[in-house]
Coordinates of C-alpha atoms and ligand atoms in Angstrom, one line a residue:
X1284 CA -13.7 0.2 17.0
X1285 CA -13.5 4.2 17.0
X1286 CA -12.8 5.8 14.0
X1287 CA -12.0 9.1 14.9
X1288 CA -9.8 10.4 18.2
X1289 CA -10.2 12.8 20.3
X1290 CA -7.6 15.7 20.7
X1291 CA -6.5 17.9 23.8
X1292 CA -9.0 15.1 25.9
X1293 CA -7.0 16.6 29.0
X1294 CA -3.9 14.5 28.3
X1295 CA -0.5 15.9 27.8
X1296 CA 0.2 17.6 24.5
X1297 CA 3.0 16.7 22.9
X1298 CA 4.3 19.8 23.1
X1299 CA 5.3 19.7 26.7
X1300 CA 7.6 17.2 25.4
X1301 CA 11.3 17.6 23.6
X1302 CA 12.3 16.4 20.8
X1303 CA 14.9 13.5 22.8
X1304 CA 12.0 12.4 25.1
X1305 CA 9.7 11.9 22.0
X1306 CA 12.5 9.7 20.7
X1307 CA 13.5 8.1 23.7
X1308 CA 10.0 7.3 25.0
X1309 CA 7.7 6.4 22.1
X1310 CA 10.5 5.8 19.3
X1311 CA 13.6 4.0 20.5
X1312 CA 11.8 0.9 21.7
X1313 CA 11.0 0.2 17.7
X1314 CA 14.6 0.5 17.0
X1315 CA 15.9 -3.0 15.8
X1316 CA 19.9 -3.4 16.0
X1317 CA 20.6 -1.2 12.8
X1318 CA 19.0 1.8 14.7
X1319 CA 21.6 1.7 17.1
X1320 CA 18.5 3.0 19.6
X1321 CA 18.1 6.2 17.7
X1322 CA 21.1 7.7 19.7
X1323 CA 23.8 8.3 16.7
X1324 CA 23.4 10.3 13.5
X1325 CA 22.3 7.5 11.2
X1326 CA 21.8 4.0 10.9
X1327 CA 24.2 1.1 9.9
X1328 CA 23.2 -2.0 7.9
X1329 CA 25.7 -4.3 6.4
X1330 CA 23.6 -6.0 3.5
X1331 CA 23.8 -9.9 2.8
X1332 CA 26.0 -10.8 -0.5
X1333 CA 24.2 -11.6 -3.4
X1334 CA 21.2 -9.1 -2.7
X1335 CA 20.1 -5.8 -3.9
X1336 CA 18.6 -3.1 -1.6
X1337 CA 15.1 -1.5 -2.8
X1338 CA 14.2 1.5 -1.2
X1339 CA 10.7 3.3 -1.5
X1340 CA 9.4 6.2 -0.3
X1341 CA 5.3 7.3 0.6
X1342 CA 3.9 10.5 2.7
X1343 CA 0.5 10.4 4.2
X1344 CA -1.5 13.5 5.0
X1345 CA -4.4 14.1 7.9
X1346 CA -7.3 15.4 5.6
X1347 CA -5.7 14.7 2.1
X1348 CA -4.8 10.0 2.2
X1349 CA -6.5 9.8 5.2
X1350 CA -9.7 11.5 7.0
X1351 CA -9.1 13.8 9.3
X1352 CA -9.5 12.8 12.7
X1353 CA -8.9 8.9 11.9
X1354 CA -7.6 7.4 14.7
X1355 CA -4.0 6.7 15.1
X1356 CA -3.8 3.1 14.2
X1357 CA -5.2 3.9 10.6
X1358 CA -2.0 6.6 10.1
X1359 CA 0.0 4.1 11.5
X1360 CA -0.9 1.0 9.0
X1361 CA -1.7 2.8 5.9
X1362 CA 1.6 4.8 6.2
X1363 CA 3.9 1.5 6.8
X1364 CA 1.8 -1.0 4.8
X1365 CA 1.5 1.3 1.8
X1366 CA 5.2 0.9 1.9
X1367 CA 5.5 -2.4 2.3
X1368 CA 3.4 -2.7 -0.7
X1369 CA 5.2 -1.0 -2.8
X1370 CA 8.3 -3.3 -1.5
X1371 CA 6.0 -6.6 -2.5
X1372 CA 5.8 -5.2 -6.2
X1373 CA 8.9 -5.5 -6.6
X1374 CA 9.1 -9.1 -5.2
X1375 CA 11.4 -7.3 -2.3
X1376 CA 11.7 -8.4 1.8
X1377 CA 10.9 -5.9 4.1
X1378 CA 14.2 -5.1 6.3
X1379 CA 13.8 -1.7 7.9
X1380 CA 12.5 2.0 7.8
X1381 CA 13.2 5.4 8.3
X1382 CA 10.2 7.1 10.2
X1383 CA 9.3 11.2 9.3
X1384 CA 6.7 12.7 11.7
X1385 CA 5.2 15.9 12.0
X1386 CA 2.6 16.4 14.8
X1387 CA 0.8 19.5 15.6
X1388 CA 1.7 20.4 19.4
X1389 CA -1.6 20.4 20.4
X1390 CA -1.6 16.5 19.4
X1391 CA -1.8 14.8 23.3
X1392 CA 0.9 11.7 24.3
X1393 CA -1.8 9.4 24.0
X1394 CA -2.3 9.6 20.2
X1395 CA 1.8 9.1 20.2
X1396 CA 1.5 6.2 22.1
X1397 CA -1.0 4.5 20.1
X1398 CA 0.5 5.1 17.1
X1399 CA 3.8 3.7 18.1
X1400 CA 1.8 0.9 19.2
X1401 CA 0.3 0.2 16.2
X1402 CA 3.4 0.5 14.2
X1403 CA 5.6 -2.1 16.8
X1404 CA 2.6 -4.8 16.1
X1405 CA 3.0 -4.0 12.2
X1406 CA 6.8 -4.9 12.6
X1407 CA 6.2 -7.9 14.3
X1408 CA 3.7 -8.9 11.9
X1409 CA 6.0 -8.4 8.6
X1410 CA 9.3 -8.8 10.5
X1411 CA 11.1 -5.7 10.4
X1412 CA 12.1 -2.7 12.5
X1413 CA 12.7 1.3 12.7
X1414 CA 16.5 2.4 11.6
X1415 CA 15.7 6.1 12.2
X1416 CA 14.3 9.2 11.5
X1417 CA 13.0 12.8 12.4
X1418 CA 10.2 14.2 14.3
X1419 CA 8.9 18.0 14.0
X1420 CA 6.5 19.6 16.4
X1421 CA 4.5 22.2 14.4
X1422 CA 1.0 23.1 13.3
X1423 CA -0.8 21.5 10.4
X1424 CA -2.1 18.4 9.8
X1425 CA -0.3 14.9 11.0
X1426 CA 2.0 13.9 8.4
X1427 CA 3.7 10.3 8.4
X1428 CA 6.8 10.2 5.7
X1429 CA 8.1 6.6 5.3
X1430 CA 11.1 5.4 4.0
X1431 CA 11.0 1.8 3.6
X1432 CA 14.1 -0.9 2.6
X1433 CA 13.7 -4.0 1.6
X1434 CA 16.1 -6.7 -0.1
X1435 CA 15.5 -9.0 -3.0
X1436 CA 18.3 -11.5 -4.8
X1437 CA 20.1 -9.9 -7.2
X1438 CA 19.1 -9.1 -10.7
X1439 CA 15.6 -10.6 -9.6
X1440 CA 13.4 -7.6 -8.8
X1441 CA 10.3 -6.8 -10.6
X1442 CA 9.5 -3.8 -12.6
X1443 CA 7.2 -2.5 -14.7
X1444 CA 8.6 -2.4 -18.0
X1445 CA 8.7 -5.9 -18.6
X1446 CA 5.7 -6.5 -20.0
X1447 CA 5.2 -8.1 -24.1
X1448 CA 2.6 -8.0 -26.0
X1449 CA 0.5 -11.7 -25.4
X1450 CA 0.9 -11.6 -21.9
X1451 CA -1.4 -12.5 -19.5
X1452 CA -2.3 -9.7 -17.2
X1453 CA -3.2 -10.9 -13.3
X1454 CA -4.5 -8.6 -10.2
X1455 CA -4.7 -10.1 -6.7
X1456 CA -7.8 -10.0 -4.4
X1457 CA -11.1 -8.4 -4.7
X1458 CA -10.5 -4.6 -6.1
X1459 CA -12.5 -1.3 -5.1
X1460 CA -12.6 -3.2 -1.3
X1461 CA -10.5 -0.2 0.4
X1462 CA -12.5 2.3 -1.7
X1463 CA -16.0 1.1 -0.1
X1464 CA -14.0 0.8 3.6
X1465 CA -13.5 4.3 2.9
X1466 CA -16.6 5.3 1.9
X1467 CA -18.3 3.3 5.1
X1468 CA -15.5 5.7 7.0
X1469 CA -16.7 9.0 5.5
X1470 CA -21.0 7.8 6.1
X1471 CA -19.9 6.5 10.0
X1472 CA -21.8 3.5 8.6
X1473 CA -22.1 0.0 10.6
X1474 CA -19.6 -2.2 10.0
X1475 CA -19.7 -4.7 7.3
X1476 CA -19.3 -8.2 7.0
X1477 CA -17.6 -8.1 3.8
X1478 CA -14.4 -7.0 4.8
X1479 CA -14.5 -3.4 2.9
X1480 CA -13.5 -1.6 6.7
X1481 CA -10.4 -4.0 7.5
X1482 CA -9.2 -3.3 3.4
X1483 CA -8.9 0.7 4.0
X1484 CA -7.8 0.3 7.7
X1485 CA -5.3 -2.3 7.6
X1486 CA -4.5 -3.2 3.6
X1487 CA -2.7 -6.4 3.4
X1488 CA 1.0 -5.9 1.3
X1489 CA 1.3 -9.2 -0.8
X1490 CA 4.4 -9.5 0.4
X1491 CA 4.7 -13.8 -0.3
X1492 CA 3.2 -13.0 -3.6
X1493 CA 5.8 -10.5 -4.8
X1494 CA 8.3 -13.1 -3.6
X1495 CA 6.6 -16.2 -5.7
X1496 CA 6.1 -13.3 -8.8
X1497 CA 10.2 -13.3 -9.0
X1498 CA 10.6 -15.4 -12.2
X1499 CA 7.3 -15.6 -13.5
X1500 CA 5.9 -12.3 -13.6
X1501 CA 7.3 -9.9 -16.5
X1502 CA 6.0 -6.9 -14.8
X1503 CA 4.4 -5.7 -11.2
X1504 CA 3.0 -2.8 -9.9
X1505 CA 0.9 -2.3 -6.9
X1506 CA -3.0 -0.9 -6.5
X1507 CA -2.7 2.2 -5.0
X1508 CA -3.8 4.6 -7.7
X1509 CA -6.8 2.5 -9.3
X1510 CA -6.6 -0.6 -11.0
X1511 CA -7.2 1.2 -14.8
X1512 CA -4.3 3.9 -14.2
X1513 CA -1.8 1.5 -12.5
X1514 CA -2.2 -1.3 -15.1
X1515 CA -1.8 2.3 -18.0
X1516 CA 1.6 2.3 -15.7
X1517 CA 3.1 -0.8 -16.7
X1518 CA 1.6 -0.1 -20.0
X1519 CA 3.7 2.9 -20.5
X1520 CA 6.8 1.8 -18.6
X1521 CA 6.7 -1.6 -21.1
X1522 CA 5.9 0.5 -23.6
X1523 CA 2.5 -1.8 -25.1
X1524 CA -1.4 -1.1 -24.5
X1525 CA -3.0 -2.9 -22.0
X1526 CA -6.8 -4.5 -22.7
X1527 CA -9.2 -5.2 -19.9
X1528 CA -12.3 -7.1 -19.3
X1529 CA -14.6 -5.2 -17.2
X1530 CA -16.6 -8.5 -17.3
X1531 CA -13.3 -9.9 -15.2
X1532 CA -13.0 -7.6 -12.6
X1533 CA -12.7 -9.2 -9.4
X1534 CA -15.0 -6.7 -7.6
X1535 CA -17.0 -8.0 -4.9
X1536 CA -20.7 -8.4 -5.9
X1537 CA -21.7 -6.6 -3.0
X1538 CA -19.5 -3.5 -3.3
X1539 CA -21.8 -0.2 -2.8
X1540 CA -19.5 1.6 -5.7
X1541 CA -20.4 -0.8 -8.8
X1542 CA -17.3 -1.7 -10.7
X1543 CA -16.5 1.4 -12.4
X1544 CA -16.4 3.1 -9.8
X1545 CA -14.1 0.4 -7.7
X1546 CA -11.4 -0.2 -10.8
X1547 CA -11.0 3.7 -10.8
X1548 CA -10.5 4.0 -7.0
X1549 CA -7.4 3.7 -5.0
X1550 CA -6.0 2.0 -2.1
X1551 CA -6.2 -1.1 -2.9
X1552 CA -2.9 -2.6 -2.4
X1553 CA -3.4 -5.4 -4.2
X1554 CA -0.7 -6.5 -7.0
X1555 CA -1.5 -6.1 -10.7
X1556 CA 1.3 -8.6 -13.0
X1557 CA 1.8 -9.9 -16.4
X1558 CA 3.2 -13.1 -16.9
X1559 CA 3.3 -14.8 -20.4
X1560 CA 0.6 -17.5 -21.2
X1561 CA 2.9 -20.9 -20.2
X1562 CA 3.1 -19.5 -16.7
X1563 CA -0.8 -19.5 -16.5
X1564 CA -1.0 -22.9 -14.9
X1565 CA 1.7 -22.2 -12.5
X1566 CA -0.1 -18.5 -11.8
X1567 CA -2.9 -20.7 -10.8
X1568 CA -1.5 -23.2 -8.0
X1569 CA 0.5 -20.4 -7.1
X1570 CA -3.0 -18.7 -6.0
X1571 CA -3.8 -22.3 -4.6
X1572 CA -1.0 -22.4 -2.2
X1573 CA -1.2 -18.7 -1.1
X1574 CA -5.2 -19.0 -0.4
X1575 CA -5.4 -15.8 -2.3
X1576 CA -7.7 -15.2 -5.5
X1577 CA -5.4 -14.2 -8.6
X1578 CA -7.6 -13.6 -11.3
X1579 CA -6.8 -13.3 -15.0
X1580 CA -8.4 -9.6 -16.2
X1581 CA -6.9 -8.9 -19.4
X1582 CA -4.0 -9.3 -22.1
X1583 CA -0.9 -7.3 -23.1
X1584 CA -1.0 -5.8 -26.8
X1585 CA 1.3 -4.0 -29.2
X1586 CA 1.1 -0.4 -28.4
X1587 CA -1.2 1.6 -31.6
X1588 CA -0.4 5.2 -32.3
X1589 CA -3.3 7.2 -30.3
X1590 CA -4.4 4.4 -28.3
X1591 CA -4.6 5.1 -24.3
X1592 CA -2.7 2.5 -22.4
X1593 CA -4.8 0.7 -20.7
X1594 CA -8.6 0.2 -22.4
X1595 CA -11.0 -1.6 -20.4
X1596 CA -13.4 -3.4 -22.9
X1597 CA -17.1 -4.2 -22.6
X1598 CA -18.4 -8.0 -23.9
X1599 CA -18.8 -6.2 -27.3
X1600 CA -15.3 -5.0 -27.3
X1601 CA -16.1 -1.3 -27.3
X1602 CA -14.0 0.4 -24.8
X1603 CA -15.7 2.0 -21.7
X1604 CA -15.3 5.4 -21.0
X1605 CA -14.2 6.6 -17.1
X1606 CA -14.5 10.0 -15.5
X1607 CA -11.7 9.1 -14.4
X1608 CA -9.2 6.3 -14.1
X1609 CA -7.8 6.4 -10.9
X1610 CA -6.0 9.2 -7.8
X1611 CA -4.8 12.6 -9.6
X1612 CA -1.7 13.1 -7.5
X1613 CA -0.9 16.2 -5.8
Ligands
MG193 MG1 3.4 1.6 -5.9

């Protein structure tokens, strides 16, 4: 598969192109029924009784979430699923989306295409569709803004500030994956047979586990910072410090970026949880019946005066120290 995409390869730029044939060419045919085909001012959704609406927001940037030059799939994916990830931490349904775009005019049809592409097989794959939007034609790198909605029964969402102190604490999957697809990305290395290219390209949003988590989890939050600042999150939010295992860490024994260096990294889009130690069993068959590895990486404390958040501890129990524990936002 190409990573990177040409530009101005003798195709049309976008530029030739208004704004309403942008829409009506490569953006109405995502528009589900609440989208009204992207021909009024907004969109109209009458929600179910009995559920709450949750509504996130995430902007991705040629050259600053993405490499520049990736190929138009790669925007396409990261920008919705990231969204959809953070949708699946709070045990939330994907419904819709509102689509931002700016494109530099020099950008040619066939990128447009592609991308559009990419996002209509992403909404057939996690079942929702585009509500609206905006486009812009101007220079500067590609920019994807993403407004995603999603519903979840009432009163049942998950949040980080659940957590107590005696809690279990969970993450989903193998973690530093996207972080070595990345760095593959950056070295134009081979592919590998470990899955680390498929985790930064196309991250999978643990959308049925959110779901399952509704009930049994006391807080959520998705990897897309690094596992050691996220899990500091729900620490904060709940108000407790956090303890790791760095002898727990499901990190794939294979990864190129050793374990300190893949708990620190971002992208992952797996789910970090707490859950309180009678749910272990059911945390367990619930990892059974989803095929995916849960694995238990740490426990929930009192919050100490002074004491960081999260601590990831060695087998002595002397905390490790990180450069860094996870993306320094912008
Ligand atoms: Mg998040």
């Amino acid at each position: 598969m190409p990573r990177t995409f040409g530009r101005n390869a003798g195709q049309d730029p976008i530029a030739h192109m208004g704004e309403f044939d942008r829409i009506a060419r490569y953006l109405a045919p995502l528009a589900g029924p609440e989208g009204l085909c992207l021909a009024d001012d907004a969109a109209l959704h009458t929600p179910p009784p009995g559920f709450d609406f949750v509504m996130t927001k995430d902007m991705l940037a040629e050259g600053v979430h993405v490499p520049t030059g990736c190929v138009p799939d790669i925007f396409a994916r990261r920008a919705l699923r990231s969204n959809l990830s953070d949708l699946a931490a709070m045990g939330a349904k994907p419904l819709g989306y509102l689509l931002g775009l700016s494109l530099p005019p020099h950008l040619d049809d066939i990128w447009l295409q592609a991308f559009c592409n990419a996002l209509g097989a992403d909404q057939l794959r996690y079942g929702l569709s585009l509500w609206g939007g905006d486009s812009i034609c101007v220079d500067g790198p590609i920019t994807v803004s993403i407004t995603a909605l999603g519903l979840v029964p009432a009163g049942t969402a998950l949040r980080r500030d659940g957590a107590q102190p005696g809690d279990d604490v969970f993450v989903s999957g193998f973690i530093g994956q996207a972080a070595a697809g990345l760095h593959l990305l950056n070295e134009d290395a081979e592919e590998d047979a470990c899955g680390w290219h498929t985790a930064y390209v196309a991250p999978e949003p643990r959308i049925s586990l959110g779901d399952a988590l509704r009930g049994r989890a006391t807080a959520a939050i998705d990897v897309s910072d690094g596992l050691v600042a996220d899990v500091g999150h729900i620490a904060t939010a709940s108000k407790v410090s956090i303890a790791l295992a760095l002898n727990d860490m499901p990190v794939h024994p294979q990864n190129p970026l050793g374990i300190e260096d893949a708990i620190t990294a971002g992208d992952d889009y797996e789910l970090a949880f707490t859950a309180p130690p009678e749910k272990r069993s059911e945390i367990f068959t619930l990892s059974e019946s989803l095929g995916l590895r849960l694995t238990k990486i740490g426990q929930v404390r009192a919050a100490a005066a002074g004491q960081e958040p999260c601590t990831v501890l060695d087998t002595l129990g002397n905390a490790v120290a990180f450069k860094k524990t996870g993306w320094q936002h912008g």
